Amino acid sequence: MTIIYRMCGIASSNPSPIYQDNKYKLNELCLKSVITAFSDVKPKFIFLFDKCGVEYHKLLSDFPYEYEIVDANLGINGTMLEAYNIASELEDYVIFQECDYLYKGVIGKKYLRAMKELGIVSPYDHPNFYHAREYHREECRIKLVGDYHFRTCERNTMTWGCHTNIIKKHRDIFDRHGYLDGQVWYDLKAEGYDLWTPLPSFATHMVESCLAPGIDWKEQWNTA
């Protein structure tokens, strides 16, 4: 498994529940949770640094897995396109990881098995699935993969994973939409791919109004 990690040193316009004024600390917190989350599979990491200072190299000084750094500085869309470019050169299961996601527990093997059995898998059970009816239907499919439930959703953020064969086969779709997290999912659905997410969530986007439901995330970041 390879994780292509898009690291940005600029705070998001969507307020985070913690460290909104210190993106470095937020990135450090989230990366620490990712290290733990995938400790059972020990993936390779490819970091795409975008507008990151020299201190970010120090952040990885004792990183426990194989990794490489690409100082991309291409902006949000440019780094997404570069992530697709990197993935298209691999023959592997790959996760496209944004830097402001907090994971809970150790989930690497569960995530990898889900990608093998379901195809495209996001780690994030978005709260909008349950009330934003302009985007999400009430009905969904549910499957049990090992001992964990997964549900379908219409769309989600751009933190997700699949086998790189999907990226190669549908590179035109990914390049057309870049980092935009809307129409890309409808286009992939038209090609026969469902988007799946775990119940409960493996991770949450660290946006104050969009924390994944059913988990005490404050406890997670206070004890990380």
mmCIF file of C-alpha atoms in Angstrom:
data_model
loop_
_atom_site.group_PDB
_atom_site.id
_atom_site.type_symbol
_atom_site.label_atom_id
_atom_site.label_comp_id
_atom_site.label_asym_id
_atom_site.label_seq_id
_atom_site.Cartn_x
_atom_site.Cartn_y
_atom_site.Cartn_z
ATOM 1 C CA MET A 1 0.000 0.000 0.000
ATOM 2 C CA THR A 2 1.159 3.530 -0.802
ATOM 3 C CA ILE A 3 -0.208 6.685 0.801
ATOM 4 C CA ILE A 4 0.159 9.849 -1.263
ATOM 5 C CA TYR A 5 -0.017 12.511 1.414
ATOM 6 C CA ARG A 6 -0.810 16.055 0.294
ATOM 7 C CA MET A 7 0.686 18.264 3.019
ATOM 8 C CA CYS A 8 -0.247 21.957 3.003
ATOM 9 C CA GLY A 9 1.139 24.566 5.389
ATOM 10 C CA ILE A 10 -1.741 27.018 4.946
ATOM 11 C CA ALA A 11 -4.804 26.914 7.212
ATOM 12 C CA SER A 12 -8.090 25.899 5.613
ATOM 13 C CA SER A 13 -10.900 28.403 5.187
ATOM 14 C CA ASN A 14 -13.119 25.798 6.893
ATOM 15 C CA PRO A 15 -12.440 26.286 10.635
ATOM 16 C CA SER A 16 -10.958 23.277 12.401
ATOM 17 C CA PRO A 17 -12.115 22.370 15.929
ATOM 18 C CA ILE A 18 -8.544 22.698 17.212
ATOM 19 C CA TYR A 19 -5.369 24.526 16.075
ATOM 20 C CA GLN A 20 -7.134 26.700 13.516
ATOM 21 C CA ASP A 21 -4.413 29.319 14.065
ATOM 22 C CA ASN A 22 -1.559 26.808 13.980
ATOM 23 C CA LYS A 23 -1.670 24.619 10.883
ATOM 24 C CA TYR A 24 1.664 23.040 11.731
ATOM 25 C CA LYS A 25 0.285 21.703 15.022
ATOM 26 C CA LEU A 26 -2.870 20.459 13.291
ATOM 27 C CA ASN A 27 -0.778 18.724 10.629
ATOM 28 C CA GLU A 28 1.432 17.190 13.311
ATOM 29 C CA LEU A 29 -1.600 15.883 15.236
ATOM 30 C CA CYS A 30 -3.229 14.383 12.140
ATOM 31 C CA LEU A 31 -0.008 12.816 10.855
ATOM 32 C CA LYS A 32 0.575 11.179 14.228
ATOM 33 C CA SER A 33 -2.875 9.581 14.019
ATOM 34 C CA VAL A 34 -2.181 8.360 10.470
ATOM 35 C CA ILE A 35 1.083 6.745 11.592
ATOM 36 C CA THR A 36 -0.845 4.805 14.226
ATOM 37 C CA ALA A 37 -3.781 4.004 11.948
ATOM 38 C CA PHE A 38 -1.620 2.217 9.368
ATOM 39 C CA SER A 39 0.885 0.641 11.753
ATOM 40 C CA ASP A 40 -0.462 -2.827 10.939
ATOM 41 C CA VAL A 41 0.409 -2.527 7.218
ATOM 42 C CA LYS A 42 3.372 -0.101 7.255
ATOM 43 C CA PRO A 43 2.720 1.553 3.885
ATOM 44 C CA LYS A 44 5.131 3.648 1.885
ATOM 45 C CA PHE A 45 4.388 7.383 2.045
ATOM 46 C CA ILE A 46 4.918 9.903 -0.726
ATOM 47 C CA PHE A 47 4.568 13.410 0.696
ATOM 48 C CA LEU A 48 3.605 16.223 -1.647
ATOM 49 C CA PHE A 49 4.615 19.410 0.174
ATOM 50 C CA ASP A 50 2.633 22.489 -0.848
ATOM 51 C CA LYS A 51 3.580 25.812 0.725
ATOM 52 C CA CYS A 52 5.364 24.030 3.572
ATOM 53 C CA GLY A 53 8.302 25.607 5.410
ATOM 54 C CA VAL A 54 11.567 23.870 6.257
ATOM 55 C CA GLU A 55 10.092 22.826 9.605
ATOM 56 C CA TYR A 56 8.006 20.213 7.772
ATOM 57 C CA HIS A 57 11.140 18.277 6.887
ATOM 58 C CA LYS A 58 11.917 18.163 10.608
ATOM 59 C CA LEU A 59 8.395 16.830 11.208
ATOM 60 C CA LEU A 60 9.493 13.666 9.402
ATOM 61 C CA SER A 61 12.869 13.336 11.123
ATOM 62 C CA ASP A 62 11.840 10.145 12.947
ATOM 63 C CA PHE A 63 9.114 8.970 10.571
ATOM 64 C CA PRO A 64 8.772 5.186 11.040
ATOM 65 C CA TYR A 65 7.940 4.110 7.473
ATOM 66 C CA GLU A 66 9.591 4.307 4.076
ATOM 67 C CA TYR A 67 8.901 7.702 2.562
ATOM 68 C CA GLU A 68 9.918 10.301 0.044
ATOM 69 C CA ILE A 69 9.220 14.021 -0.192
ATOM 70 C CA VAL A 70 8.239 15.968 -3.294
ATOM 71 C CA ASP A 71 8.376 19.741 -2.803
ATOM 72 C CA ALA A 72 5.518 20.335 -5.218
ATOM 73 C CA ASN A 73 4.290 23.854 -4.359
ATOM 74 C CA LEU A 74 1.648 23.500 -7.059
ATOM 75 C CA GLY A 75 -1.466 24.599 -5.195
ATOM 76 C CA ILE A 76 -4.444 22.471 -4.206
ATOM 77 C CA ASN A 77 -5.387 21.415 -7.738
ATOM 78 C CA GLY A 78 -1.816 20.984 -8.899
ATOM 79 C CA THR A 79 -0.912 18.648 -6.056
ATOM 80 C CA MET A 80 -4.038 16.570 -6.704
ATOM 81 C CA LEU A 81 -3.100 16.206 -10.371
ATOM 82 C CA GLU A 82 0.454 15.320 -9.361
ATOM 83 C CA ALA A 83 -0.923 12.697 -6.969
ATOM 84 C CA TYR A 84 -2.797 11.103 -9.870
ATOM 85 C CA ASN A 85 0.352 11.245 -11.969
ATOM 86 C CA ILE A 86 2.354 9.463 -9.257
ATOM 87 C CA ALA A 87 -0.382 6.872 -8.733
ATOM 88 C CA SER A 88 -0.514 6.103 -12.458
ATOM 89 C CA GLU A 89 3.125 4.984 -12.280
ATOM 90 C CA LEU A 90 2.424 2.500 -9.474
ATOM 91 C CA GLU A 91 0.945 -0.994 -9.373
ATOM 92 C CA ASP A 92 -0.460 -0.904 -5.858
ATOM 93 C CA TYR A 93 -3.329 -0.002 -3.612
ATOM 94 C CA VAL A 94 -3.085 3.718 -3.014
ATOM 95 C CA ILE A 95 -4.705 6.202 -0.639
ATOM 96 C CA PHE A 96 -4.938 9.867 -1.553
ATOM 97 C CA GLN A 97 -4.634 11.517 1.851
ATOM 98 C CA GLU A 98 -5.284 15.145 2.727
ATOM 99 C CA CYS A 99 -3.354 16.474 5.709
ATOM 100 C CA ASP A 100 -6.256 17.548 7.959
ATOM 101 C CA TYR A 101 -7.734 14.130 8.812
ATOM 102 C CA LEU A 102 -7.686 12.604 12.287
ATOM 103 C CA TYR A 103 -7.815 8.795 12.413
ATOM 104 C CA LYS A 104 -9.080 6.601 15.227
ATOM 105 C CA GLY A 105 -7.264 3.411 16.171
ATOM 106 C CA VAL A 106 -5.442 0.965 13.894
ATOM 107 C CA ILE A 107 -7.370 0.370 10.670
ATOM 108 C CA GLY A 108 -4.827 -0.362 7.931
ATOM 109 C CA LYS A 109 -5.724 -4.006 7.324
ATOM 110 C CA LYS A 110 -9.452 -3.225 7.400
ATOM 111 C CA TYR A 111 -8.973 -0.411 4.897
ATOM 112 C CA LEU A 112 -6.852 -2.542 2.562
ATOM 113 C CA ARG A 113 -9.328 -5.437 2.639
ATOM 114 C CA ALA A 114 -12.188 -3.030 1.901
ATOM 115 C CA MET A 115 -10.401 -1.639 -1.153
ATOM 116 C CA LYS A 116 -9.774 -5.181 -2.403
ATOM 117 C CA GLU A 117 -13.420 -6.203 -1.993
ATOM 118 C CA LEU A 118 -15.294 -2.947 -2.712
ATOM 119 C CA GLY A 119 -13.114 -0.899 -5.069
ATOM 120 C CA ILE A 120 -13.148 2.783 -4.082
ATOM 121 C CA VAL A 121 -13.199 3.484 -0.342
ATOM 122 C CA SER A 122 -13.152 6.701 1.668
ATOM 123 C CA PRO A 123 -12.198 6.567 5.373
ATOM 124 C CA TYR A 124 -14.699 9.317 6.226
ATOM 125 C CA ASP A 125 -18.352 8.896 7.178
ATOM 126 C CA HIS A 126 -19.447 12.442 6.365
ATOM 127 C CA PRO A 127 -22.316 13.800 8.506
ATOM 128 C CA ASN A 128 -23.849 15.304 5.369
ATOM 129 C CA PHE A 129 -24.838 11.783 4.299
ATOM 130 C CA TYR A 130 -27.622 11.934 6.886
ATOM 131 C CA HIS A 131 -29.188 15.340 6.323
ATOM 132 C CA ALA A 132 -28.000 17.029 3.102
ATOM 133 C CA ARG A 133 -30.728 15.561 0.922
ATOM 134 C CA GLU A 134 -29.798 17.771 -2.039
ATOM 135 C CA TYR A 135 -26.688 15.564 -2.374
ATOM 136 C CA HIS A 136 -27.426 12.315 -0.547
ATOM 137 C CA ARG A 137 -30.302 9.871 -0.732
ATOM 138 C CA GLU A 138 -31.690 8.242 2.404
ATOM 139 C CA GLU A 139 -31.147 4.804 0.864
ATOM 140 C CA CYS A 140 -27.736 3.157 0.661
ATOM 141 C CA ARG A 141 -26.217 -0.301 0.263
ATOM 142 C CA ILE A 142 -24.426 -1.881 3.219
ATOM 143 C CA LYS A 143 -21.853 -4.661 3.071
ATOM 144 C CA LEU A 144 -19.907 -6.480 5.743
ATOM 145 C CA VAL A 145 -16.191 -6.733 4.947
ATOM 146 C CA GLY A 146 -14.542 -8.920 7.551
ATOM 147 C CA ASP A 147 -16.006 -7.629 10.801
ATOM 148 C CA TYR A 148 -16.671 -4.067 9.609
ATOM 149 C CA HIS A 149 -19.670 -2.462 7.913
ATOM 150 C CA PHE A 150 -19.361 -0.217 4.860
ATOM 151 C CA ARG A 151 -22.047 1.860 3.150
ATOM 152 C CA THR A 152 -22.351 3.495 -0.238
ATOM 153 C CA CYS A 153 -22.545 7.252 -0.646
ATOM 154 C CA GLU A 154 -23.074 9.553 -3.612
ATOM 155 C CA ARG A 155 -20.024 11.756 -3.055
ATOM 156 C CA ASN A 156 -17.346 12.593 -0.509
ATOM 157 C CA THR A 157 -14.101 14.510 -0.007
ATOM 158 C CA MET A 158 -10.861 13.846 -1.850
ATOM 159 C CA THR A 159 -9.353 11.581 0.803
ATOM 160 C CA TRP A 160 -9.964 8.070 -0.508
ATOM 161 C CA GLY A 161 -8.292 4.965 -1.870
ATOM 162 C CA CYS A 162 -8.423 2.289 -4.580
ATOM 163 C CA HIS A 163 -6.124 0.188 -6.744
ATOM 164 C CA THR A 164 -4.053 2.227 -9.160
ATOM 165 C CA ASN A 165 -5.557 0.305 -12.092
ATOM 166 C CA ILE A 166 -8.697 2.421 -11.611
ATOM 167 C CA ILE A 167 -6.644 5.619 -11.847
ATOM 168 C CA LYS A 168 -4.934 4.426 -15.020
ATOM 169 C CA LYS A 169 -8.167 3.319 -16.669
ATOM 170 C CA HIS A 170 -10.052 6.529 -15.897
ATOM 171 C CA ARG A 171 -7.265 9.085 -15.855
ATOM 172 C CA ASP A 172 -9.340 11.375 -18.067
ATOM 173 C CA ILE A 173 -12.027 11.662 -15.366
ATOM 174 C CA PHE A 174 -9.532 12.361 -12.595
ATOM 175 C CA ASP A 175 -7.553 14.903 -14.592
ATOM 176 C CA ARG A 176 -10.736 16.657 -15.690
ATOM 177 C CA HIS A 177 -11.937 17.282 -12.133
ATOM 178 C CA GLY A 178 -8.686 17.546 -10.205
ATOM 179 C CA TYR A 179 -9.322 18.301 -6.549
ATOM 180 C CA LEU A 180 -13.040 19.061 -7.013
ATOM 181 C CA ASP A 181 -15.061 16.591 -4.942
ATOM 182 C CA GLY A 182 -18.413 16.676 -6.701
ATOM 183 C CA GLN A 183 -18.879 15.584 -10.300
ATOM 184 C CA VAL A 184 -15.919 13.189 -10.202
ATOM 185 C CA TRP A 185 -17.973 10.746 -8.116
ATOM 186 C CA TYR A 186 -20.969 10.919 -10.452
ATOM 187 C CA ASP A 187 -18.724 10.274 -13.453
ATOM 188 C CA LEU A 188 -17.165 7.272 -11.733
ATOM 189 C CA LYS A 189 -20.615 5.987 -10.770
ATOM 190 C CA ALA A 190 -21.570 6.148 -14.442
ATOM 191 C CA GLU A 191 -18.558 3.907 -15.134
ATOM 192 C CA GLY A 192 -19.809 1.354 -12.589
ATOM 193 C CA TYR A 193 -17.892 2.344 -9.458
ATOM 194 C CA ASP A 194 -19.622 2.843 -6.126
ATOM 195 C CA LEU A 195 -18.011 4.934 -3.405
ATOM 196 C CA TRP A 196 -17.904 3.220 -0.010
ATOM 197 C CA THR A 197 -17.231 4.477 3.507
ATOM 198 C CA PRO A 198 -16.931 2.682 6.886
ATOM 199 C CA LEU A 199 -19.486 2.605 9.691
ATOM 200 C CA PRO A 200 -18.339 3.919 12.097
ATOM 201 C CA SER A 201 -15.825 6.201 10.444
ATOM 202 C CA PHE A 202 -12.125 5.396 10.281
ATOM 203 C CA ALA A 203 -11.317 9.112 10.331
ATOM 204 C CA THR A 204 -12.796 12.577 10.394
ATOM 205 C CA HIS A 205 -12.121 15.662 8.357
ATOM 206 C CA MET A 206 -11.009 18.212 10.924
ATOM 207 C CA VAL A 207 -13.701 20.739 10.115
ATOM 208 C CA GLU A 208 -15.645 21.941 13.120
ATOM 209 C CA SER A 209 -19.070 21.547 11.529
ATOM 210 C CA CYS A 210 -18.330 18.253 9.752
ATOM 211 C CA LEU A 211 -16.887 15.825 12.289
ATOM 212 C CA ALA A 212 -17.815 12.209 11.550
ATOM 213 C CA PRO A 213 -20.772 11.108 13.719
ATOM 214 C CA GLY A 214 -20.815 8.565 16.529
ATOM 215 C CA ILE A 215 -17.259 9.105 17.821
ATOM 216 C CA ASP A 216 -15.934 11.417 20.537
ATOM 217 C CA TRP A 217 -13.296 13.115 18.407
ATOM 218 C CA LYS A 218 -12.397 15.544 21.169
ATOM 219 C CA GLU A 219 -11.264 12.586 23.233
ATOM 220 C CA GLN A 220 -9.222 11.387 20.263
ATOM 221 C CA TRP A 221 -7.314 14.610 19.789
ATOM 222 C CA ASN A 222 -6.866 15.124 23.523
ATOM 223 C CA THR A 223 -5.280 11.694 23.963
ATOM 224 C CA ALA A 224 -3.367 11.464 20.665
#
